[in-house]
PDB file of C-alpha atoms and ligand atoms in Angstrom:
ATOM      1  CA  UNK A   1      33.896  28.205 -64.064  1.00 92.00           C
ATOM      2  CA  UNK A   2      34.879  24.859 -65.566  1.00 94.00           C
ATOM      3  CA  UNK A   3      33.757  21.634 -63.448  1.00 97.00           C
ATOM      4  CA  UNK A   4      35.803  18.618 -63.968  1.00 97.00           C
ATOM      5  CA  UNK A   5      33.804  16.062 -65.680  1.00 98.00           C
ATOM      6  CA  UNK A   6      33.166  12.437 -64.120  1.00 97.00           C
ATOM      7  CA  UNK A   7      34.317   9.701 -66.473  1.00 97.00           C
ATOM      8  CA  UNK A   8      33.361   6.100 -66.968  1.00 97.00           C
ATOM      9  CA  UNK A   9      33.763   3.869 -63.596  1.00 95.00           C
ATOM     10  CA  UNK A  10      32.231   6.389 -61.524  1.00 97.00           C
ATOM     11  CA  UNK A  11      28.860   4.793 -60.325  1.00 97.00           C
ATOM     12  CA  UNK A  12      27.261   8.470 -60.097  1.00 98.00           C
ATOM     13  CA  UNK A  13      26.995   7.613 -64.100  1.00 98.00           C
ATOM     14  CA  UNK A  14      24.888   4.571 -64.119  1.00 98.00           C
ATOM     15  CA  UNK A  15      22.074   6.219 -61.710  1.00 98.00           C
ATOM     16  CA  UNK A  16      18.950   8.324 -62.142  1.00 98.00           C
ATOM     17  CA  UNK A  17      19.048  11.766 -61.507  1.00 98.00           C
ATOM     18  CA  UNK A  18      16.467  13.653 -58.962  1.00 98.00           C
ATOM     19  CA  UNK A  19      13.824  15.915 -60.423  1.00 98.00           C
ATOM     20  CA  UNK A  20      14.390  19.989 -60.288  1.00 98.00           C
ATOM     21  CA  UNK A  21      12.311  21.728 -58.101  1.00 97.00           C
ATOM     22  CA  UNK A  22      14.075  24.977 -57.331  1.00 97.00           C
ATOM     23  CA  UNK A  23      14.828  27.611 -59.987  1.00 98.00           C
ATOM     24  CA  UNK A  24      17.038  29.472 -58.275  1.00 98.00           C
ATOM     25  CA  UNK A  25      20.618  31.583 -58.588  1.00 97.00           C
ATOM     26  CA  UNK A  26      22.184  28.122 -57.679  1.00 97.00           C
ATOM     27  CA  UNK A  27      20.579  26.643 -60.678  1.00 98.00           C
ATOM     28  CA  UNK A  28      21.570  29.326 -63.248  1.00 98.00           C
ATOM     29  CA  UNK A  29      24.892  29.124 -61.995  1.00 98.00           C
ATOM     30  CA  UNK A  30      25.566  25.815 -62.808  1.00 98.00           C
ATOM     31  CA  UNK A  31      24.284  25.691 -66.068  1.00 98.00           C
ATOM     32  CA  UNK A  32      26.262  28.532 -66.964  1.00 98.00           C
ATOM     33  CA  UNK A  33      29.161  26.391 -65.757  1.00 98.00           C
ATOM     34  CA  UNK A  34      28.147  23.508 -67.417  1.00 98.00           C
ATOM     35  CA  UNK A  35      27.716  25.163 -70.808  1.00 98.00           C
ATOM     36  CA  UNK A  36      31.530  26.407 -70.157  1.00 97.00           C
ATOM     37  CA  UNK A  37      32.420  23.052 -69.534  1.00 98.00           C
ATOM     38  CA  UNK A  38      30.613  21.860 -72.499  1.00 97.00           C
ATOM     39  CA  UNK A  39      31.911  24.510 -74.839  1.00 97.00           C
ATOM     40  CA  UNK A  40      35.380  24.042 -73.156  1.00 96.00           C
ATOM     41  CA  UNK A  41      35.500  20.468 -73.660  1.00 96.00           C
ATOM     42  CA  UNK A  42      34.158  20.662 -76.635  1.00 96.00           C
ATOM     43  CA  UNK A  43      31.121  18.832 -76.986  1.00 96.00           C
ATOM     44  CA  UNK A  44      27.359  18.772 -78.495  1.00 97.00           C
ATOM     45  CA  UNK A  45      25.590  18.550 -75.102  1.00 98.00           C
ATOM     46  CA  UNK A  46      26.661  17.722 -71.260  1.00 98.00           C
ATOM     47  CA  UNK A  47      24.376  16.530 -68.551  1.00 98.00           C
ATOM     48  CA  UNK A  48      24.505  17.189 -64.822  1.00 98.00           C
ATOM     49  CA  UNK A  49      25.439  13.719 -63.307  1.00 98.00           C
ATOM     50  CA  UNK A  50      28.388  14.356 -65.858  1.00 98.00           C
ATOM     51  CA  UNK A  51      29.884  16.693 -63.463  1.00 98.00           C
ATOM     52  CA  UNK A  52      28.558  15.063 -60.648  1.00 98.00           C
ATOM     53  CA  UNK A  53      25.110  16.262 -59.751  1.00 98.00           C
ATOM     54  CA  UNK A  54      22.318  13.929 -59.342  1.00 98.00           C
ATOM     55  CA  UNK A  55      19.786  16.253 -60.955  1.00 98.00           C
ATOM     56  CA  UNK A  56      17.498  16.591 -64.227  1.00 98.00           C
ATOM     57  CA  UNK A  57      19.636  19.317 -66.126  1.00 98.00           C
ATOM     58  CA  UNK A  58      21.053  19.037 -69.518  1.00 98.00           C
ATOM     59  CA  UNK A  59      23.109  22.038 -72.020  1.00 98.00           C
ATOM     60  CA  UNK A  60      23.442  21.575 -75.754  1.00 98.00           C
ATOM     61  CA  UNK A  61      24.551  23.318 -78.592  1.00 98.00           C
ATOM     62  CA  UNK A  62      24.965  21.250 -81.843  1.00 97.00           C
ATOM     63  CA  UNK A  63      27.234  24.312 -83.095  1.00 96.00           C
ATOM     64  CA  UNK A  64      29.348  24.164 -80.137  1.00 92.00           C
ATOM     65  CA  UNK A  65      29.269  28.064 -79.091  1.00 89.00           C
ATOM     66  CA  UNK A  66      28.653  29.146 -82.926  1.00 93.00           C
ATOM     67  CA  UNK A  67      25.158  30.314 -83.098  1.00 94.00           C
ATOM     68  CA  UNK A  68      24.165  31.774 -79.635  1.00 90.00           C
ATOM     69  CA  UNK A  69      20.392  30.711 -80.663  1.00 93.00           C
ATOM     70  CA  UNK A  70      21.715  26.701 -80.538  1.00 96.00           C
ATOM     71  CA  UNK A  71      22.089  26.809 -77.065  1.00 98.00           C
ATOM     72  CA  UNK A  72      19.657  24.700 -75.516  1.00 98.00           C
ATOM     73  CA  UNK A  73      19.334  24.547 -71.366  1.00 98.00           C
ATOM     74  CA  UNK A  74      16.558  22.172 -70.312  1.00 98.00           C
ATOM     75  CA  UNK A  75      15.662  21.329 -66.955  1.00 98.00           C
ATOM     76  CA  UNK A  76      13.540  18.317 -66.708  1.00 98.00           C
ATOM     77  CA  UNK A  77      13.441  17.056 -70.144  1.00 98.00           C
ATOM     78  CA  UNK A  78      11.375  14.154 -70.853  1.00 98.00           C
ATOM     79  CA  UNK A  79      11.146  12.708 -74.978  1.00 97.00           C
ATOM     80  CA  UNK A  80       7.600  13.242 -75.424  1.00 97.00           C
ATOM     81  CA  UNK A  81       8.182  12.025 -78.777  1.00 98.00           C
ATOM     82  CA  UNK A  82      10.374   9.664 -80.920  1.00 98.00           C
ATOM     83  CA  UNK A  83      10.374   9.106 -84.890  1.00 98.00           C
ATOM     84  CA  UNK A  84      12.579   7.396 -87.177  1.00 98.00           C
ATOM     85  CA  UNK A  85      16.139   6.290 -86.488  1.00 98.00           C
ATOM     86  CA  UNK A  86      19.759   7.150 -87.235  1.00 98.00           C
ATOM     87  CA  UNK A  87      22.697   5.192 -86.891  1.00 98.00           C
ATOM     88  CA  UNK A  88      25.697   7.529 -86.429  1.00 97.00           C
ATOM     89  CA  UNK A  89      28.824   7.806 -84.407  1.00 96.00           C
ATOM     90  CA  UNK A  90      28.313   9.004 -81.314  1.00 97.00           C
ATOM     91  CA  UNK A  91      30.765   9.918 -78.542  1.00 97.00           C
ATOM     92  CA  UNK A  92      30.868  11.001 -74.543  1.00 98.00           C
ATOM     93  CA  UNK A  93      32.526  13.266 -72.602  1.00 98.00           C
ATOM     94  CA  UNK A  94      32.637  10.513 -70.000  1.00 98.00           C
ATOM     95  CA  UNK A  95      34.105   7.949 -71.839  1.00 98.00           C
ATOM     96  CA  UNK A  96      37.064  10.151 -73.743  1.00 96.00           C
ATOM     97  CA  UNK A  97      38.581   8.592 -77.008  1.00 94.00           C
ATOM     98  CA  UNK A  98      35.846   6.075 -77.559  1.00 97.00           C
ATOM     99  CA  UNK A  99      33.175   6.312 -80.136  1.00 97.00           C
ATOM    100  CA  UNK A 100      30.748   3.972 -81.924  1.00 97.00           C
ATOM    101  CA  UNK A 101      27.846   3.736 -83.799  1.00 97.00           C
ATOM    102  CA  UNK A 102      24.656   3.735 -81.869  1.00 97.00           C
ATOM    103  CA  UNK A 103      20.784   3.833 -83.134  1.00 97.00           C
ATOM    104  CA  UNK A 104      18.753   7.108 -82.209  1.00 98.00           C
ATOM    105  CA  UNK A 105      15.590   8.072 -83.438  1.00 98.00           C
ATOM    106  CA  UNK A 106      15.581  10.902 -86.333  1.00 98.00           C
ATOM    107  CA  UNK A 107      13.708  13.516 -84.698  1.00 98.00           C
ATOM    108  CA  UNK A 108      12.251  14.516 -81.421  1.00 98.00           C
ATOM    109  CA  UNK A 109      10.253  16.440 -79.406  1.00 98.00           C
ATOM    110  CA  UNK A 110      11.143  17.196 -76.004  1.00 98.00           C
ATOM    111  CA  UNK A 111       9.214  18.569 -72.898  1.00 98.00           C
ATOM    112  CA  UNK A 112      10.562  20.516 -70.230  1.00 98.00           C
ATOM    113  CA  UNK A 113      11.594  23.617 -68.217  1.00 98.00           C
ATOM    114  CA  UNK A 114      13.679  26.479 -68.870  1.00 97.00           C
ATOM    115  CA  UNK A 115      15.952  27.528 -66.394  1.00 97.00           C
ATOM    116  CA  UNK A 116      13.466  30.099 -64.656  1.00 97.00           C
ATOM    117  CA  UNK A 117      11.094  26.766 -64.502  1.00 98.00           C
ATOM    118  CA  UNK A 118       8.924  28.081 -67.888  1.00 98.00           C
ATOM    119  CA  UNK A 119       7.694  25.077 -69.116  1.00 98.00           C
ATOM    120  CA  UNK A 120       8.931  24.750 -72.730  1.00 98.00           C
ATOM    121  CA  UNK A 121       8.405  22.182 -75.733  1.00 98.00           C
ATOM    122  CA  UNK A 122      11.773  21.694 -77.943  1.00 97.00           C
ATOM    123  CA  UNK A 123      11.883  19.387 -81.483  1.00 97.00           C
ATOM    124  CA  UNK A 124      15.462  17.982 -82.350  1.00 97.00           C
ATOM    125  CA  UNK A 125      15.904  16.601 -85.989  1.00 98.00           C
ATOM    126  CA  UNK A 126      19.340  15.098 -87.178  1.00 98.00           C
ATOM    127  CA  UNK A 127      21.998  15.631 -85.068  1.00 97.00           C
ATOM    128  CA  UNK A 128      20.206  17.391 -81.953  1.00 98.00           C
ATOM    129  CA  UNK A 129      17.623  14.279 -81.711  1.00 98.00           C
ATOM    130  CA  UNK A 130      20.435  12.307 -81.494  1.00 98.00           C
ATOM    131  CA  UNK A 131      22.073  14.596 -78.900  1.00 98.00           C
ATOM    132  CA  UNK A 132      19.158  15.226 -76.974  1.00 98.00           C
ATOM    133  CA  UNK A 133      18.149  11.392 -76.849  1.00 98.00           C
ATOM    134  CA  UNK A 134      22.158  11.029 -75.693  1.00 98.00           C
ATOM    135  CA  UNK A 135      21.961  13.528 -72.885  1.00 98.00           C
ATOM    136  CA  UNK A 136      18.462  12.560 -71.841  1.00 98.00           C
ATOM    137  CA  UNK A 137      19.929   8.715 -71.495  1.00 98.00           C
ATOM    138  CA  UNK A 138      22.439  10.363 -68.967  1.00 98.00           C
ATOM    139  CA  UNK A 139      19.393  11.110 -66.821  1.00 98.00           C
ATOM    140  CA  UNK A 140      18.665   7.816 -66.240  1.00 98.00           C
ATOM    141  CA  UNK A 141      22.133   6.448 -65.988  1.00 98.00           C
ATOM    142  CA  UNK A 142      22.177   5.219 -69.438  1.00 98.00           C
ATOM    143  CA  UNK A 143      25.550   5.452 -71.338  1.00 98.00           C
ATOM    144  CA  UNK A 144      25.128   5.223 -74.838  1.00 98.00           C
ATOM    145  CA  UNK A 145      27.343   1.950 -74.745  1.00 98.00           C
ATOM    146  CA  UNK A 146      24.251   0.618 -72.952  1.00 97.00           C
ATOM    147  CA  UNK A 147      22.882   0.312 -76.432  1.00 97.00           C
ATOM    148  CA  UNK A 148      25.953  -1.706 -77.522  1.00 97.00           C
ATOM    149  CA  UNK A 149      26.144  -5.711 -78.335  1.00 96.00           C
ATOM    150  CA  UNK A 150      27.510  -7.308 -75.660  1.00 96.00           C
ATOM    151  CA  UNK A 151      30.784  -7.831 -77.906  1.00 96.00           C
ATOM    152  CA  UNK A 152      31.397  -4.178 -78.854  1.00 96.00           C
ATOM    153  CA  UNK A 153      30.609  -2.993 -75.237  1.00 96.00           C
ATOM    154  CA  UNK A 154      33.005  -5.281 -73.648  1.00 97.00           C
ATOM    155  CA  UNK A 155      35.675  -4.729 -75.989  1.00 97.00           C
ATOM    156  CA  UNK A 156      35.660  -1.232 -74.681  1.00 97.00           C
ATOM    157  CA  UNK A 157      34.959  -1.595 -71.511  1.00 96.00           C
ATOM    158  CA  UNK A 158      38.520  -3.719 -71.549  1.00 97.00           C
ATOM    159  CA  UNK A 159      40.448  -0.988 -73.122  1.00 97.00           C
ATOM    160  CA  UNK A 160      39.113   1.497 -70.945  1.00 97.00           C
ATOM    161  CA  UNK A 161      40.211  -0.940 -67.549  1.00 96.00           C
ATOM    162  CA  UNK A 162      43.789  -1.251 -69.578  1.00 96.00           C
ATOM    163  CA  UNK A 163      43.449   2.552 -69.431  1.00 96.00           C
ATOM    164  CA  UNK A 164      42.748   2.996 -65.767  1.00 95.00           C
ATOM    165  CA  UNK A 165      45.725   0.263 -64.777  1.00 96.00           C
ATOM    166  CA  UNK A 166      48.175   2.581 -66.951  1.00 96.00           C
ATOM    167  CA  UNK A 167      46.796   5.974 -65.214  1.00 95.00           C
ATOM    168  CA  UNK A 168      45.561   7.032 -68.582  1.00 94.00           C
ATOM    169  CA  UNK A 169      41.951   7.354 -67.248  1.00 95.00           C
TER     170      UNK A 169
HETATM  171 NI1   NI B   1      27.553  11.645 -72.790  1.00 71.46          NI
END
């Protein structure tokens, strides 16, 4: 089942999310839905206060629905640990049309649970450290044009307000 995914202006994106406690058919259900969502979208990764659940749970897959072994559902996830840095263009499901260039460390490694609540350790180089540290971000209420100057934030914080007075948001 697609869920419809909250966009910028919602306030459910700027807060942090609630721990998971219960592994249960509820919580395999919407990750299922979420990785539709995500592969339906498309995009890298999706987190749940992106379709408008309060709680700890990220999906990625860096080959968008390519390589079945990419998936990646982590409940939980906390960056253990952070090296290097990238500076690539990075996007959001949540803020459609927009990109920009945002520092990320190089690689990862990630703590957390699997869906069943197995506690599991995952590293992310490239591309998935930057994904994971995007998604992770969500789960505070971090957006990654948080880590914008002032000046390239606002600019598109404008066009998206232009957006939402034209019904285009
Ligand atoms: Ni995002």
């Amino acid at each position: 089942m697609f869920l419809p995914i909250v966009k910028y202006g919602d306030p459910i994106l700027h807060q942090v999310c609630e721990p998971i406690t219960l592994f249960d058919h509820e919580l395999e259900k919407l990750s299922k839905n979420m990785v539709e969502t995500m592969y339906a979208a498309p995009g890298y990764g999706l987190a749940a206060p992106q379709v408008g659940l309060l709680k700890r749970l990220i999906v990625i897959d860096v080959s968008v629905g390519e390589k079945e072994e990419s998936l990646i559902v982590v409940a939980n996830p906390e960056l253990i640990n952070a090296e290097g840095d990238q500076f690539e263009e990075e996007g959001c499901l949540s803020i459609p049309s927009f990109t920009a260039r945002v520092h990320r460390p190089y690689r990862v490694i990630v703590s957390g649970q699997d869906i069943h609540g197995k506690e599991k350790v995952f590293e992310g180089e490239g591309v998935l450290s930057r994904v994971f540290a995007h998604e992770i971000d969500h789960l505070n209420g971090v957006l990654f044009i948080d880590h914008l100057g002032a000046i390239k934030r606002d600019i598109i914080k404008r066009k998206i307000r232009k957006k939402v007075r034209a019904g285009e948001w």
